[in-house]
Amino acid sequence: MELTRAAEEMIAGIEVALHDLCQPLTVLQCRLEIGLLRGGEATQAAVVESLRECKRLNAAVHAMRELMEQRTAKDNATLEGLG
């Protein structure tokens, strides 16, 4: 089963988008961790909640990346089996 050009472009675009999401999420998480070390009680509560959401976003991005890698590997194995 050969991937169409459109499918290959879609996968490439998704891979770029996922990569682009990772860096700002990681920076946000680091900054929030620093804020947690410096802030007062109200700031600390906000930072804790923000960190929880940031970690969820990072986990979702990681899961999407894994799915893309698995699909790409499966497609490559199928193509190799045909060749």
Short mmCIF file of N, CA, C and O in Angstrom, two decimals:
data_model
loop_
_atom_site.label_atom_id
_atom_site.label_comp_id
_atom_site.label_asym_id
_atom_site.label_seq_id
_atom_site.Cartn_x
_atom_site.Cartn_y
_atom_site.Cartn_z
N MET A 1 0.85 -1.18 0.00
CA MET A 1 0.00 0.00 0.00
C MET A 1 0.89 1.23 0.00
O MET A 1 1.56 1.51 0.98
N GLU A 2 0.89 1.94 -1.08
CA GLU A 2 1.74 3.12 -1.21
C GLU A 2 0.98 4.35 -0.73
O GLU A 2 -0.21 4.51 -0.99
N LEU A 3 1.70 5.20 0.01
CA LEU A 3 1.09 6.44 0.46
C LEU A 3 0.98 7.42 -0.70
O LEU A 3 1.87 7.51 -1.54
N THR A 4 -0.12 8.13 -0.74
CA THR A 4 -0.26 9.16 -1.76
C THR A 4 0.59 10.36 -1.37
O THR A 4 0.98 10.51 -0.21
N ARG A 5 0.87 11.18 -2.34
CA ARG A 5 1.65 12.39 -2.08
C ARG A 5 0.95 13.26 -1.04
O ARG A 5 1.58 13.82 -0.15
N ALA A 6 -0.38 13.35 -1.13
CA ALA A 6 -1.15 14.15 -0.17
C ALA A 6 -1.01 13.61 1.24
O ALA A 6 -0.85 14.37 2.20
N ALA A 7 -1.05 12.28 1.38
CA ALA A 7 -0.90 11.66 2.70
C ALA A 7 0.49 11.91 3.26
O ALA A 7 0.65 12.21 4.45
N GLU A 8 1.50 11.81 2.41
CA GLU A 8 2.87 12.07 2.85
C GLU A 8 3.04 13.51 3.29
O GLU A 8 3.67 13.78 4.31
N GLU A 9 2.45 14.44 2.54
CA GLU A 9 2.52 15.85 2.91
C GLU A 9 1.78 16.12 4.21
O GLU A 9 2.23 16.91 5.04
N MET A 10 0.63 15.45 4.40
CA MET A 10 -0.13 15.62 5.63
C MET A 10 0.69 15.13 6.83
O MET A 10 0.78 15.81 7.85
N ILE A 11 1.28 13.98 6.68
CA ILE A 11 2.09 13.42 7.77
C ILE A 11 3.26 14.34 8.08
O ILE A 11 3.55 14.63 9.24
N ALA A 12 3.93 14.84 7.04
CA ALA A 12 5.06 15.75 7.25
C ALA A 12 4.60 17.01 7.97
O ALA A 12 5.27 17.50 8.88
N GLY A 13 3.45 17.54 7.57
CA GLY A 13 2.92 18.74 8.22
C GLY A 13 2.57 18.52 9.67
O GLY A 13 2.85 19.37 10.52
N ILE A 14 1.98 17.38 9.96
CA ILE A 14 1.65 17.06 11.35
C ILE A 14 2.91 16.89 12.18
O ILE A 14 2.99 17.36 13.32
N GLU A 15 3.91 16.25 11.60
CA GLU A 15 5.17 16.08 12.32
C GLU A 15 5.80 17.43 12.66
O GLU A 15 6.28 17.64 13.78
N VAL A 16 5.76 18.36 11.72
CA VAL A 16 6.31 19.70 11.97
C VAL A 16 5.50 20.40 13.06
O VAL A 16 6.07 21.01 13.97
N ALA A 17 4.18 20.31 12.97
CA ALA A 17 3.32 20.96 13.96
C ALA A 17 3.57 20.40 15.35
O ALA A 17 3.65 21.15 16.33
N LEU A 18 3.70 19.09 15.45
CA LEU A 18 3.97 18.48 16.76
C LEU A 18 5.32 18.94 17.30
O LEU A 18 5.45 19.25 18.48
N HIS A 19 6.31 18.98 16.44
CA HIS A 19 7.64 19.45 16.87
C HIS A 19 7.56 20.89 17.35
O HIS A 19 8.12 21.25 18.38
N ASP A 20 6.83 21.73 16.60
CA ASP A 20 6.70 23.13 16.97
C ASP A 20 5.95 23.33 18.28
O ASP A 20 6.17 24.31 18.98
N LEU A 21 5.06 22.42 18.63
CA LEU A 21 4.34 22.50 19.90
C LEU A 21 5.22 22.15 21.10
O LEU A 21 5.05 22.69 22.18
N CYS A 22 6.15 21.25 20.89
CA CYS A 22 6.94 20.74 22.01
C CYS A 22 7.82 21.80 22.67
O CYS A 22 7.87 21.89 23.89
N GLN A 23 8.51 22.59 21.89
CA GLN A 23 9.43 23.56 22.47
C GLN A 23 8.72 24.59 23.35
O GLN A 23 9.12 24.78 24.50
N PRO A 24 7.67 25.26 22.87
CA PRO A 24 7.03 26.23 23.75
C PRO A 24 6.39 25.60 24.97
O PRO A 24 6.39 26.21 26.06
N LEU A 25 5.88 24.40 24.84
CA LEU A 25 5.32 23.73 26.01
C LEU A 25 6.39 23.42 27.04
O LEU A 25 6.17 23.58 28.25
N THR A 26 7.55 23.01 26.58
CA THR A 26 8.65 22.71 27.49
C THR A 26 9.14 23.98 28.17
O THR A 26 9.39 24.00 29.39
N VAL A 27 9.26 25.07 27.41
CA VAL A 27 9.67 26.36 27.99
C VAL A 27 8.64 26.81 29.02
O VAL A 27 9.01 27.25 30.12
N LEU A 28 7.37 26.72 28.68
CA LEU A 28 6.31 27.10 29.61
C LEU A 28 6.41 26.29 30.90
O LEU A 28 6.33 26.84 32.00
N GLN A 29 6.60 25.01 30.76
CA GLN A 29 6.71 24.15 31.93
C GLN A 29 7.89 24.56 32.80
O GLN A 29 7.76 24.66 34.02
N CYS A 30 9.03 24.84 32.19
CA CYS A 30 10.22 25.25 32.96
C CYS A 30 9.98 26.57 33.68
O CYS A 30 10.33 26.73 34.85
N ARG A 31 9.38 27.53 32.98
CA ARG A 31 9.10 28.83 33.61
C ARG A 31 8.13 28.69 34.77
O ARG A 31 8.27 29.36 35.79
N LEU A 32 7.12 27.86 34.60
CA LEU A 32 6.17 27.63 35.68
C LEU A 32 6.84 26.96 36.88
O LEU A 32 6.53 27.28 38.03
N GLU A 33 7.75 26.05 36.61
CA GLU A 33 8.49 25.40 37.71
C GLU A 33 9.30 26.44 38.49
O GLU A 33 9.33 26.41 39.72
N ILE A 34 9.92 27.36 37.77
CA ILE A 34 10.69 28.43 38.43
C ILE A 34 9.75 29.32 39.24
O ILE A 34 10.05 29.69 40.38
N GLY A 35 8.58 29.67 38.65
CA GLY A 35 7.59 30.47 39.36
C GLY A 35 7.12 29.79 40.63
O GLY A 35 6.88 30.43 41.65
N LEU A 36 7.00 28.48 40.57
CA LEU A 36 6.58 27.71 41.74
C LEU A 36 7.59 27.85 42.87
O LEU A 36 7.22 27.95 44.04
N LEU A 37 8.85 27.91 42.53
CA LEU A 37 9.90 28.05 43.55
C LEU A 37 9.92 29.44 44.18
O LEU A 37 10.33 29.60 45.32
N ARG A 38 9.46 30.47 43.45
CA ARG A 38 9.57 31.85 43.91
C ARG A 38 8.28 32.47 44.43
O ARG A 38 8.34 33.45 45.17
N GLY A 39 7.14 31.96 44.05
CA GLY A 39 5.86 32.65 44.28
C GLY A 39 5.29 32.48 45.68
O GLY A 39 5.71 31.65 46.47
N GLY A 40 4.26 33.32 45.95
CA GLY A 40 3.51 33.22 47.19
C GLY A 40 2.45 32.14 47.07
O GLY A 40 2.39 31.39 46.10
N GLU A 41 1.55 32.10 48.05
CA GLU A 41 0.54 31.04 48.11
C GLU A 41 -0.42 31.05 46.92
O GLU A 41 -0.67 30.02 46.30
N ALA A 42 -0.94 32.21 46.55
CA ALA A 42 -1.87 32.30 45.42
C ALA A 42 -1.16 31.99 44.10
O ALA A 42 -1.69 31.28 43.25
N THR A 43 0.04 32.53 43.96
CA THR A 43 0.81 32.26 42.76
C THR A 43 1.16 30.79 42.68
O THR A 43 1.10 30.18 41.61
N GLN A 44 1.47 30.22 43.83
CA GLN A 44 1.82 28.80 43.86
C GLN A 44 0.65 27.94 43.39
O GLN A 44 0.84 27.01 42.60
N ALA A 45 -0.56 28.26 43.84
CA ALA A 45 -1.73 27.48 43.42
C ALA A 45 -1.95 27.59 41.90
O ALA A 45 -2.23 26.60 41.24
N ALA A 46 -1.80 28.80 41.37
CA ALA A 46 -1.97 29.00 39.94
C ALA A 46 -0.90 28.26 39.16
O ALA A 46 -1.19 27.65 38.12
N VAL A 47 0.30 28.29 39.65
CA VAL A 47 1.40 27.61 38.97
C VAL A 47 1.19 26.10 39.00
O VAL A 47 1.40 25.42 38.00
N VAL A 48 0.75 25.58 40.12
CA VAL A 48 0.51 24.14 40.23
C VAL A 48 -0.54 23.70 39.21
O VAL A 48 -0.36 22.69 38.52
N GLU A 49 -1.62 24.45 39.10
CA GLU A 49 -2.67 24.12 38.12
C GLU A 49 -2.15 24.25 36.69
O GLU A 49 -2.43 23.40 35.83
N SER A 50 -1.39 25.29 36.43
CA SER A 50 -0.83 25.48 35.09
C SER A 50 0.12 24.36 34.73
O SER A 50 0.14 23.87 33.59
N LEU A 51 0.92 23.95 35.67
CA LEU A 51 1.85 22.84 35.43
C LEU A 51 1.10 21.55 35.13
O LEU A 51 1.50 20.78 34.25
N ARG A 52 0.02 21.32 35.81
CA ARG A 52 -0.78 20.11 35.57
C ARG A 52 -1.29 20.11 34.12
O ARG A 52 -1.19 19.09 33.43
N GLU A 53 -1.81 21.26 33.67
CA GLU A 53 -2.29 21.36 32.30
C GLU A 53 -1.16 21.25 31.28
O GLU A 53 -1.30 20.60 30.25
N CYS A 54 -0.05 21.86 31.60
CA CYS A 54 1.11 21.80 30.71
C CYS A 54 1.58 20.35 30.55
O CYS A 54 1.89 19.91 29.44
N LYS A 55 1.63 19.61 31.62
CA LYS A 55 2.05 18.21 31.57
C LYS A 55 1.07 17.39 30.75
O LYS A 55 1.47 16.49 30.01
N ARG A 56 -0.23 17.69 30.85
CA ARG A 56 -1.22 16.99 30.04
C ARG A 56 -1.01 17.28 28.55
O ARG A 56 -1.10 16.38 27.72
N LEU A 57 -0.72 18.54 28.22
CA LEU A 57 -0.46 18.89 26.82
C LEU A 57 0.77 18.17 26.30
O LEU A 57 0.78 17.65 25.18
N ASN A 58 1.83 18.15 27.10
CA ASN A 58 3.05 17.46 26.70
C ASN A 58 2.78 15.97 26.48
O ASN A 58 3.30 15.37 25.54
N ALA A 59 1.99 15.38 27.35
CA ALA A 59 1.66 13.95 27.21
C ALA A 59 0.87 13.70 25.93
O ALA A 59 1.10 12.72 25.22
N ALA A 60 -0.06 14.61 25.61
CA ALA A 60 -0.85 14.45 24.39
C ALA A 60 0.04 14.57 23.15
O ALA A 60 -0.09 13.78 22.22
N VAL A 61 0.94 15.53 23.15
CA VAL A 61 1.86 15.69 22.03
C VAL A 61 2.74 14.45 21.89
O VAL A 61 2.95 13.95 20.79
N HIS A 62 3.23 13.95 23.01
CA HIS A 62 4.07 12.76 22.97
C HIS A 62 3.30 11.56 22.41
O HIS A 62 3.83 10.81 21.57
N ALA A 63 2.06 11.40 22.81
CA ALA A 63 1.23 10.30 22.31
C ALA A 63 0.99 10.44 20.80
O ALA A 63 1.07 9.45 20.07
N MET A 64 0.74 11.67 20.34
CA MET A 64 0.54 11.88 18.90
C MET A 64 1.81 11.56 18.13
O MET A 64 1.76 10.94 17.06
N ARG A 65 2.93 11.95 18.67
CA ARG A 65 4.21 11.66 18.01
C ARG A 65 4.43 10.16 17.88
O ARG A 65 4.87 9.67 16.85
N GLU A 66 4.16 9.44 18.95
CA GLU A 66 4.33 7.99 18.93
C GLU A 66 3.42 7.35 17.89
O GLU A 66 3.83 6.44 17.16
N LEU A 67 2.17 7.81 17.82
CA LEU A 67 1.24 7.27 16.83
C LEU A 67 1.73 7.54 15.41
O LEU A 67 1.65 6.66 14.55
N MET A 68 2.23 8.73 15.18
CA MET A 68 2.76 9.06 13.86
C MET A 68 3.96 8.17 13.52
O MET A 68 4.07 7.68 12.40
N GLU A 69 4.85 7.98 14.48
CA GLU A 69 6.02 7.13 14.25
C GLU A 69 5.62 5.69 13.97
O GLU A 69 6.17 5.03 13.09
N GLN A 70 4.64 5.19 14.73
CA GLN A 70 4.17 3.82 14.53
C GLN A 70 3.54 3.67 13.15
O GLN A 70 3.78 2.69 12.45
N ARG A 71 2.72 4.64 12.77
CA ARG A 71 2.07 4.58 11.46
C ARG A 71 3.09 4.64 10.34
O ARG A 71 3.01 3.89 9.36
N THR A 72 4.07 5.51 10.48
CA THR A 72 5.11 5.63 9.46
C THR A 72 5.90 4.34 9.36
O THR A 72 6.19 3.86 8.26
N ALA A 73 6.24 3.74 10.49
CA ALA A 73 6.98 2.48 10.48
C ALA A 73 6.16 1.37 9.84
O ALA A 73 6.68 0.57 9.06
N LYS A 74 4.87 1.34 10.15
CA LYS A 74 3.98 0.32 9.57
C LYS A 74 3.88 0.50 8.05
O LYS A 74 3.97 -0.48 7.31
N ASP A 75 3.71 1.75 7.60
CA ASP A 75 3.64 2.01 6.16
C ASP A 75 4.94 1.65 5.47
O ASP A 75 4.93 1.06 4.38
N ASN A 76 6.07 1.97 6.09
CA ASN A 76 7.37 1.63 5.50
C ASN A 76 7.56 0.12 5.41
O ASN A 76 8.07 -0.39 4.42
N ALA A 77 7.14 -0.61 6.44
CA ALA A 77 7.26 -2.07 6.43
C ALA A 77 6.37 -2.65 5.33
O ALA A 77 6.79 -3.60 4.65
N THR A 78 5.19 -2.11 5.15
CA THR A 78 4.29 -2.57 4.10
C THR A 78 4.91 -2.34 2.73
O THR A 78 4.90 -3.22 1.87
N LEU A 79 5.47 -1.16 2.54
CA LEU A 79 6.10 -0.84 1.27
C LEU A 79 7.32 -1.72 0.99
O LEU A 79 7.53 -2.15 -0.14
N GLU A 80 8.09 -2.01 2.02
CA GLU A 80 9.26 -2.89 1.84
C GLU A 80 8.83 -4.30 1.48
O GLU A 80 9.47 -4.99 0.70
N GLY A 81 7.69 -4.74 2.06
CA GLY A 81 7.18 -6.06 1.75
C GLY A 81 6.69 -6.20 0.32
O GLY A 81 6.69 -7.27 -0.26
N LEU A 82 6.29 -5.08 -0.25
CA LEU A 82 5.82 -5.09 -1.63
C LEU A 82 6.98 -5.03 -2.63
O LEU A 82 6.80 -5.38 -3.78
N GLY A 83 8.11 -4.52 -2.16
CA GLY A 83 9.23 -4.29 -3.09
C GLY A 83 10.15 -5.39 -3.21
O GLY A 83 10.30 -6.43 -3.51
#
